[in-house]
Amino acid sequence: MVNEDNHFLEAKEIDSKVFLEPVDEKILNENEPNNCIPVRKQRKKKKKKKGIGTGTDELGSLLQSNEKVGSHESDKSQEGYAPKPATDCVIKKRNKKRKKKTSSDVKIEEKESTSVENDKTVPLFIPVKQLFSDSDYPIGEIMEYPKVELDSRTAINRTSNAEKKALDSANIDILLFWLFFYIKHVCEILEDIARKLIDEKGLEAGLAFPTGCSLNNCAAHYTPNSGDNTVFEYDDVCKIDIGTHINGRIIDSAFTMTFNSKYDKLLEAVREATNTGIKAAGIDVRLCDIGEQIQEVMESYEVEIDGKTYQVKPIRNLSGHSIHPYRVHADKNVPITKNADQTRMEEGEIYAIETFGSTGRGYAVATADQEFSHYMKNYETVNVPMRSTKSKQLLNVINQNFGTLAFCRRWLDRLGQSKYLLSLNDLCQKGIVSPYPALFDIKKSYSAQYEHTIILRPTCKEVVSRGDDY
């Protein structure tokens, strides 16, 4: 056989594998037996089939798939190995084997197909239960219970302040994404992502309460209603409070966002106060002792804003709380100031350790002119007679979609409800549903919030809401 450069290609058979090698034409003519018919030059044919090229291409792929044999052959060539002359029978055998894929070719194709599959990107927002199909979910942050004269350094303080600042600065691009967004859009984006990750299924899995997005002196319980055009601006301090649940098992967490670095000390004070409360919590620990430690840490901070220095004060009428199935605020409160509550934490309980700090007076109240956004069906509601058909229909919607979990007017709009305000007010007047107003400190003050959910296990406490970012 002759290639494009009129060089003969000689067939060799080594280790039961046939491949071709260029041979000098003169040497071949001298060694050629009389009964050997010269190989004619074949015309090149374009192969329509994918993966099949000209004879030269086939030679390259064949040599590549048998590189081990080729290296073995090169060793023999250096030792004076004399190649066998090409014969018709050998060439026929070569053509016959060319039609079949060798095992090495199959392995190469499998390897290529595997590499393509491995290069596939994982879809964003895939439900968490699909990522952990065997229900082997990662464990949250494990912390030891407090002991007498225990070293103050814990897992929470595993990084230095410089490292924390570096991590915060790395996330600045993510934060700037939200600048000048409508608050309503921020809440809707966060809620939509959470629904996808949880794989929302009515009362089986979903959001535990509306996303709180309280700004500046508003400390808690604000989420925008439809038509609210409030914008997240550069000098705002925004508290993001979000909760999820699976079969009523609630995880409650919160953090504070700001673009202006002048509020950093305020955020640090509240964050460290929350971490102190988590560190102090444990089986048989008195709630009043936790509140005392939280207050001590928070009041040790001062923040300078626009040339004026403020002491950070805990908002004393807000607190952490225990959590029960389908009941985000259960029977125990975790104070953030010193008080006389001798109630103790018990094994197996779930708590939201939550702290609020303010540059104002440290007390938050509802204003008279505001509209409600948060609602929740009373946990101990008994059957109440109702005459209004629309009120009954709205109550059925609440029972089917929220149960005793909190909800907001945006969520009713999302379910296709319209002209429901009179019916909702009727349910509130009858005590079936309770409205929760937004709570404000004094004007021109700023407040921050941090919160984590912990489980008091028999030998340790687990922070189930702890993440890499807060």
Coordinates of C-alpha atoms in Angstrom, one line a residue:
M1 CA 0.0 0.0 0.0
V2 CA 1.2 3.5 -0.8
N3 CA 0.5 6.7 1.1
E4 CA 0.2 10.3 -0.3
D5 CA 4.0 10.7 -0.4
N6 CA 4.5 7.5 -2.4
H7 CA 6.0 5.8 0.6
F8 CA 5.1 2.2 1.1
L9 CA 3.3 1.3 4.2
E10 CA 4.3 -2.1 5.6
A11 CA 2.0 -4.2 7.8
K12 CA 3.5 -5.6 10.9
E13 CA 2.0 -8.1 13.3
I14 CA 3.2 -7.8 16.9
D15 CA 1.4 -9.2 19.9
S16 CA -1.6 -10.2 17.7
K17 CA -2.0 -6.5 16.6
V18 CA -1.5 -5.2 13.1
F19 CA -0.3 -1.7 12.4
L20 CA 1.5 0.1 9.5
E21 CA 4.9 1.6 9.3
P22 CA 6.5 3.6 6.4
V23 CA 9.2 1.6 4.6
D24 CA 11.8 2.7 2.1
E25 CA 10.7 1.8 -1.4
K26 CA 14.1 0.5 -2.5
I27 CA 14.5 -1.8 0.5
L28 CA 11.0 -3.2 -0.2
N29 CA 11.8 -3.9 -3.8
E30 CA 15.0 -5.8 -2.9
N31 CA 13.3 -7.9 -0.3
E32 CA 10.1 -8.5 -2.2
P33 CA 9.5 -12.1 -3.2
N34 CA 8.6 -13.1 -6.8
N35 CA 5.1 -14.2 -6.0
C36 CA 4.3 -10.9 -4.2
I37 CA 2.0 -8.7 -6.3
P38 CA 2.9 -4.9 -5.9
V39 CA 0.4 -2.9 -4.0
R40 CA -1.3 -0.3 -6.2
K41 CA -1.9 3.3 -5.1
Q42 CA -5.4 3.7 -3.9
R43 CA -7.5 6.8 -4.4
K44 CA -8.4 8.8 -1.3
K45 CA -12.1 8.7 -0.5
K46 CA -13.9 11.1 1.7
K47 CA -15.6 9.2 4.5
K48 CA -19.0 10.6 5.4
K49 CA -19.1 8.5 8.5
K50 CA -18.0 10.4 11.7
G51 CA -14.7 9.1 13.1
I52 CA -13.4 7.5 9.8
G53 CA -10.8 9.6 7.8
T54 CA -8.2 8.9 5.2
G55 CA -5.6 6.2 5.4
T56 CA -3.2 8.6 7.0
D57 CA -5.7 9.6 9.7
E58 CA -6.4 6.0 10.4
L59 CA -2.7 5.3 10.7
G60 CA -2.4 8.1 13.3
S61 CA -5.4 7.0 15.3
L62 CA -4.2 3.3 15.2
L63 CA -0.7 4.2 16.2
Q64 CA -2.1 6.4 19.1
S65 CA -4.3 3.6 20.4
N66 CA -1.4 1.2 20.3
E67 CA 1.3 3.5 21.7
K68 CA 2.6 0.8 24.0
V69 CA 3.1 -1.6 21.1
G70 CA 4.7 1.2 19.1
S71 CA 7.2 1.9 21.9
H72 CA 7.9 -1.8 22.0
E73 CA 8.5 -1.8 18.3
S74 CA 10.8 1.2 18.4
D75 CA 12.9 -0.7 20.9
K76 CA 13.1 -3.7 18.6
S77 CA 14.0 -1.4 15.7
Q78 CA 16.9 0.0 17.6
E79 CA 18.1 -3.6 18.2
G80 CA 18.2 -4.3 14.4
Y81 CA 14.9 -5.9 14.1
A82 CA 14.1 -6.6 10.4
P83 CA 10.5 -5.9 9.3
K84 CA 8.5 -8.6 7.4
P85 CA 7.6 -7.8 3.8
A86 CA 4.1 -6.8 3.1
T87 CA 2.0 -9.5 1.5
D88 CA -1.6 -9.6 0.2
C89 CA -2.7 -11.9 3.0
V90 CA -1.4 -9.6 5.6
I91 CA -3.0 -6.5 4.0
K92 CA -6.4 -8.4 3.8
K93 CA -6.1 -9.2 7.5
R94 CA -5.3 -5.6 8.2
N95 CA -8.4 -4.4 6.2
K96 CA -10.6 -7.0 8.0
K97 CA -9.5 -5.8 11.4
R98 CA -9.9 -2.2 10.4
K99 CA -13.6 -2.7 10.1
K100 CA -13.8 -3.8 13.8
K101 CA -13.1 -1.5 16.7
T102 CA -10.3 -2.7 18.9
S103 CA -10.7 -2.9 22.6
S104 CA -8.4 0.0 23.0
D105 CA -10.6 2.1 20.7
V106 CA -13.6 1.2 22.8
K107 CA -11.9 2.2 26.0
I108 CA -10.8 5.5 24.5
E109 CA -14.4 6.2 23.4
E110 CA -15.7 5.3 26.8
K111 CA -13.2 7.5 28.4
E112 CA -14.1 10.5 26.2
S113 CA -17.8 10.0 26.9
T114 CA -17.1 9.8 30.6
S115 CA -15.1 13.0 30.5
V116 CA -18.0 14.7 28.8
E117 CA -20.4 13.5 31.4
N118 CA -18.1 14.7 34.2
D119 CA -17.9 18.1 32.6
K120 CA -21.6 18.7 32.9
T121 CA -22.4 21.6 35.2
V122 CA -24.6 21.0 38.2
P123 CA -27.9 22.9 37.8
L124 CA -28.3 25.8 40.1
F125 CA -31.0 25.7 42.8
I126 CA -31.4 21.9 42.7
P127 CA -33.5 20.7 45.7
V128 CA -31.4 19.8 48.7
K129 CA -33.1 16.4 49.1
Q130 CA -31.9 15.4 45.7
L131 CA -28.3 16.4 46.6
F132 CA -28.6 14.1 49.6
S133 CA -30.8 11.3 48.3
D134 CA -29.7 9.0 51.0
S135 CA -30.9 11.5 53.7
D136 CA -27.3 11.7 55.0
Y137 CA -27.4 15.5 55.5
P138 CA -24.4 17.4 56.7
I139 CA -24.2 18.1 60.5
G140 CA -24.3 21.7 61.6
E141 CA -21.7 23.3 63.8
I142 CA -21.1 21.2 66.9
M143 CA -20.3 23.1 70.1
E144 CA -19.5 21.8 73.6
Y145 CA -21.7 22.8 76.5
P146 CA -20.3 25.6 78.8
K147 CA -18.1 24.6 81.7
V148 CA -16.7 26.4 84.7
E149 CA -13.5 28.3 83.9
L150 CA -13.6 27.1 80.3
D151 CA -11.3 28.8 77.8
S152 CA -13.2 31.5 76.1
R153 CA -11.9 30.5 72.6
T154 CA -14.5 28.3 70.9
A155 CA -15.3 27.1 67.4
I156 CA -17.0 30.4 66.7
N157 CA -13.8 32.3 67.1
R158 CA -11.7 29.9 64.9
T159 CA -10.7 32.8 62.7
S160 CA -9.1 36.1 63.5
N161 CA -10.7 39.5 63.0
A162 CA -8.4 40.1 60.0
E163 CA -9.5 36.9 58.4
K164 CA -13.1 37.8 59.0
K165 CA -12.7 41.2 57.4
A166 CA -11.1 39.5 54.4
L167 CA -14.0 37.2 54.0
D168 CA -16.5 40.1 54.3
S169 CA -14.7 42.1 51.7
A170 CA -14.7 39.1 49.3
N171 CA -18.5 39.2 49.4
I172 CA -18.9 42.9 48.7
D173 CA -19.7 42.3 45.0
I174 CA -22.6 40.0 46.1
L175 CA -23.9 42.7 48.4
L176 CA -23.7 45.4 45.8
F177 CA -26.0 43.4 43.6
W178 CA -28.9 44.3 45.9
L179 CA -28.1 48.1 45.9
F180 CA -31.1 50.2 44.8
F181 CA -33.3 47.1 44.5
Y182 CA -36.9 47.4 45.5
I183 CA -37.2 45.6 48.9
K184 CA -40.1 43.7 47.6
H185 CA -38.0 42.2 44.8
V186 CA -35.2 41.3 47.3
C187 CA -37.7 39.3 49.4
E188 CA -39.3 37.6 46.4
I189 CA -35.9 36.6 45.0
L190 CA -34.8 35.1 48.3
E191 CA -38.1 33.3 48.8
D192 CA -38.1 31.9 45.3
I193 CA -34.6 30.5 45.7
A194 CA -35.6 29.0 49.1
R195 CA -38.7 27.3 47.6
K196 CA -36.6 25.7 44.9
L197 CA -33.9 24.5 47.3
I198 CA -36.5 23.1 49.7
D199 CA -38.7 21.7 47.0
E200 CA -41.8 23.4 48.4
K201 CA -44.8 21.1 49.0
G202 CA -47.5 22.9 50.9
L203 CA -47.4 22.1 54.6
E204 CA -44.8 19.3 54.2
A205 CA -41.9 21.7 53.2
G206 CA -41.6 25.4 52.5
L207 CA -41.0 28.8 54.1
A208 CA -41.7 29.1 57.8
F209 CA -42.6 32.8 57.8
P210 CA -42.4 35.8 55.4
T211 CA -38.9 37.1 54.8
G212 CA -38.2 40.0 57.1
C213 CA -36.5 43.0 55.5
S214 CA -36.6 45.6 58.2
L215 CA -34.7 48.8 57.5
N216 CA -32.8 51.2 59.8
N217 CA -34.9 52.0 63.0
C218 CA -37.4 49.3 62.1
A219 CA -36.2 46.3 64.2
A220 CA -38.6 43.5 63.2
H221 CA -41.7 42.2 61.5
Y222 CA -41.5 44.2 58.3
T223 CA -42.0 42.7 54.9
P224 CA -43.3 44.7 51.9
N225 CA -46.8 44.3 50.7
S226 CA -47.8 44.5 47.0
G227 CA -47.3 48.0 45.7
D228 CA -44.6 48.9 48.3
N229 CA -41.8 50.7 46.4
T230 CA -39.3 51.0 49.2
V231 CA -35.8 50.9 47.8
F232 CA -32.6 49.4 49.5
E233 CA -30.2 52.4 49.5
Y234 CA -26.5 52.8 50.3
D235 CA -27.0 54.2 53.8
D236 CA -29.6 51.7 54.9
V237 CA -29.2 48.9 57.5
C238 CA -31.3 46.0 56.4
K239 CA -32.1 43.0 58.7
I240 CA -32.8 39.8 56.6
D241 CA -34.9 37.3 58.7
I242 CA -35.7 34.1 56.9
G243 CA -37.0 30.7 58.0
T244 CA -37.7 27.3 56.4
H245 CA -39.3 24.1 57.6
I246 CA -39.6 20.4 56.7
N247 CA -42.7 18.8 58.2
G248 CA -43.0 21.6 60.6
R249 CA -39.4 21.4 61.9
I250 CA -38.3 25.1 61.6
I251 CA -34.9 26.7 61.1
D252 CA -35.0 30.4 62.0
S253 CA -32.0 32.6 61.1
A254 CA -31.2 36.3 60.5
F255 CA -28.3 38.5 59.5
T256 CA -27.8 42.2 58.8
M257 CA -26.7 43.8 55.5
T258 CA -25.2 47.3 54.9
F259 CA -23.1 48.9 52.3
N260 CA -21.7 51.7 54.4
S261 CA -18.8 50.7 56.6
K262 CA -19.7 53.2 59.3
Y263 CA -22.2 50.7 60.7
D264 CA -19.6 47.9 61.1
K265 CA -19.3 48.2 64.8
L266 CA -23.0 48.0 65.2
L267 CA -23.1 44.8 63.2
E268 CA -20.2 43.4 65.1
A269 CA -21.7 44.1 68.5
V270 CA -24.9 42.3 67.7
R271 CA -23.2 39.4 65.9
E272 CA -20.9 38.8 68.9
A273 CA -23.8 39.1 71.3
T274 CA -25.6 36.3 69.4
N275 CA -22.5 34.2 69.4
T276 CA -22.1 34.7 73.1
G277 CA -25.7 33.6 73.6
I278 CA -25.1 30.4 71.6
K279 CA -21.9 29.7 73.6
A280 CA -23.7 30.2 76.9
A281 CA -26.8 28.0 76.0
G282 CA -26.9 24.5 77.2
I283 CA -28.9 21.9 79.2
D284 CA -29.9 23.2 82.7
V285 CA -28.7 26.7 81.9
R286 CA -30.9 29.4 83.2
L287 CA -32.4 31.8 80.6
C288 CA -31.6 34.8 82.8
D289 CA -27.9 34.0 82.8
I290 CA -27.9 33.9 79.0
G291 CA -29.6 37.3 78.8
E292 CA -27.1 38.8 81.2
Q293 CA -24.1 37.6 79.1
I294 CA -25.7 38.9 75.9
Q295 CA -26.3 42.3 77.4
E296 CA -22.8 42.6 78.8
V297 CA -21.2 41.9 75.4
M298 CA -23.5 44.1 73.4
E299 CA -23.2 47.2 75.7
S300 CA -19.4 46.9 75.6
Y301 CA -19.5 48.3 72.0
E302 CA -19.7 51.9 70.8
V303 CA -20.3 53.0 67.2
E304 CA -19.5 56.4 65.7
I305 CA -22.0 57.5 63.0
D306 CA -21.6 60.9 61.3
G307 CA -19.3 62.2 64.1
K308 CA -21.6 61.2 67.0
T309 CA -20.8 58.2 69.3
Y310 CA -23.6 55.9 70.4
Q311 CA -23.5 53.0 72.8
V312 CA -25.1 49.9 71.3
K313 CA -28.1 48.9 73.4
P314 CA -30.1 45.6 73.3
I315 CA -33.7 46.1 72.3
R316 CA -35.1 44.7 75.6
N317 CA -38.6 43.9 74.5
L318 CA -37.4 41.6 71.8
S319 CA -35.8 38.2 72.5
G320 CA -35.0 34.7 71.3
H321 CA -37.4 31.9 71.7
S322 CA -38.0 28.2 71.7
I323 CA -39.4 26.5 68.6
H324 CA -42.0 23.7 68.3
P325 CA -43.3 21.9 65.3
Y326 CA -45.3 24.4 63.2
R327 CA -44.9 27.0 65.9
V328 CA -42.0 29.4 65.5
H329 CA -42.6 31.2 68.8
A330 CA -43.1 28.5 71.4
D331 CA -43.5 28.7 75.2
K332 CA -40.0 29.9 76.3
N333 CA -38.3 33.2 75.6
V334 CA -34.5 33.7 75.6
P335 CA -33.9 37.3 76.9
I336 CA -31.2 39.6 75.7
T337 CA -31.0 41.6 78.9
K338 CA -30.6 40.5 82.5
N339 CA -33.9 39.6 84.2
A340 CA -35.2 37.3 86.9
D341 CA -36.4 34.4 84.8
Q342 CA -35.2 31.2 86.4
T343 CA -36.5 28.9 83.7
R344 CA -33.9 26.4 82.5
M345 CA -33.1 24.9 79.1
E346 CA -33.8 21.2 78.7
E347 CA -32.4 18.4 76.6
G348 CA -33.9 18.0 73.2
E349 CA -35.3 21.5 73.0
I350 CA -34.8 23.8 69.9
Y351 CA -34.0 27.5 70.4
A352 CA -33.6 30.5 68.2
I353 CA -30.9 32.5 69.8
E354 CA -31.7 36.0 68.5
T355 CA -30.4 39.4 69.5
F356 CA -31.2 43.0 68.5
G357 CA -29.0 46.0 69.0
S358 CA -29.9 49.6 68.5
T359 CA -28.3 53.1 68.6
G360 CA -31.7 54.4 69.9
R361 CA -33.4 53.9 73.2
G362 CA -33.4 50.1 73.0
Y363 CA -37.2 49.6 72.9
A364 CA -39.3 48.9 69.8
V365 CA -43.0 49.7 69.4
A366 CA -45.6 49.7 66.7
T367 CA -46.7 52.9 65.0
A368 CA -50.3 53.9 64.7
D369 CA -50.3 54.7 61.0
Q370 CA -48.7 51.6 59.5
E371 CA -50.4 48.7 57.7
F372 CA -49.9 45.1 58.7
S373 CA -47.9 42.7 56.6
H374 CA -47.3 39.7 58.9
Y375 CA -50.2 37.4 60.0
M376 CA -50.4 34.1 61.7
K377 CA -53.2 31.8 62.7
N378 CA -53.5 31.4 66.5
Y379 CA -52.0 28.1 67.6
E380 CA -54.7 27.3 70.1
T381 CA -57.7 28.5 68.1
V382 CA -60.9 26.6 68.6
N383 CA -63.9 26.5 66.3
V384 CA -65.3 30.0 65.9
P385 CA -68.7 30.5 64.2
M386 CA -68.5 32.6 61.0
R387 CA -71.3 33.9 58.9
S388 CA -69.2 35.3 56.0
T389 CA -68.7 32.8 53.2
K390 CA -65.6 34.7 52.0
S391 CA -64.1 34.6 55.4
K392 CA -64.6 30.8 55.5
Q393 CA -63.0 30.5 52.1
L394 CA -60.0 32.5 53.1
L395 CA -59.6 30.5 56.3
N396 CA -59.6 27.3 54.2
V397 CA -56.8 28.8 52.1
I398 CA -54.8 29.7 55.2
N399 CA -55.3 26.2 56.7
Q400 CA -54.3 24.4 53.5
N401 CA -51.2 26.4 52.7
F402 CA -49.9 27.9 56.0
G403 CA -51.5 26.1 58.9
T404 CA -50.2 27.8 62.1
L405 CA -47.1 29.2 60.3
A406 CA -46.9 32.9 59.6
F407 CA -47.8 34.4 56.2
C408 CA -48.1 37.7 54.5
R409 CA -50.3 39.5 52.0
R410 CA -47.8 38.9 49.2
W411 CA -48.3 35.2 49.7
L412 CA -52.0 35.4 49.4
D413 CA -51.6 37.4 46.2
R414 CA -49.3 34.6 44.9
L415 CA -52.0 32.0 45.6
G416 CA -54.4 34.0 43.4
Q417 CA -56.5 35.6 46.2
S418 CA -58.0 39.0 45.6
K419 CA -60.2 41.4 47.5
Y420 CA -59.5 39.5 50.7
L421 CA -58.7 42.4 53.1
L422 CA -62.2 42.6 54.6
S423 CA -62.2 38.8 55.2
L424 CA -58.7 38.9 56.6
N425 CA -59.7 41.7 59.0
D426 CA -62.8 39.7 60.0
L427 CA -60.6 36.7 60.9
C428 CA -58.4 39.0 63.0
Q429 CA -61.3 40.5 64.8
K430 CA -62.6 37.1 65.7
G431 CA -59.2 36.1 67.1
I432 CA -58.6 33.3 64.6
V433 CA -55.7 35.2 63.0
S434 CA -53.3 37.6 64.7
P435 CA -51.7 40.5 62.9
Y436 CA -48.1 41.4 63.7
P437 CA -47.1 45.0 63.2
A438 CA -43.6 46.2 62.3
L439 CA -41.7 47.4 65.4
F440 CA -39.7 50.6 65.4
D441 CA -37.1 52.2 67.7
I442 CA -36.9 56.0 67.7
K443 CA -36.5 57.9 64.4
K444 CA -33.0 58.3 63.0
S445 CA -31.7 55.3 65.0
Y446 CA -30.2 52.2 63.5
S447 CA -30.7 48.6 64.6
A448 CA -29.1 45.2 63.7
Q449 CA -30.1 41.6 64.2
Y450 CA -28.4 38.2 64.1
E451 CA -30.0 34.9 64.8
H452 CA -29.2 31.1 64.7
T453 CA -31.2 28.0 65.6
I454 CA -29.6 25.4 67.9
I455 CA -30.6 21.9 69.1
L456 CA -29.7 20.8 72.6
R457 CA -28.5 17.2 71.9
P458 CA -27.7 14.9 74.8
T459 CA -23.9 15.4 74.6
C460 CA -23.5 18.7 72.7
K461 CA -25.4 21.5 71.0
E462 CA -25.7 21.8 67.3
V463 CA -26.0 25.1 65.4
V464 CA -28.1 24.0 62.5
S465 CA -28.3 27.4 60.7
R466 CA -24.6 28.1 60.8
G467 CA -23.1 28.8 57.3
D468 CA -19.8 29.9 55.8
D469 CA -21.0 33.5 55.5
Y470 CA -22.6 34.2 58.9

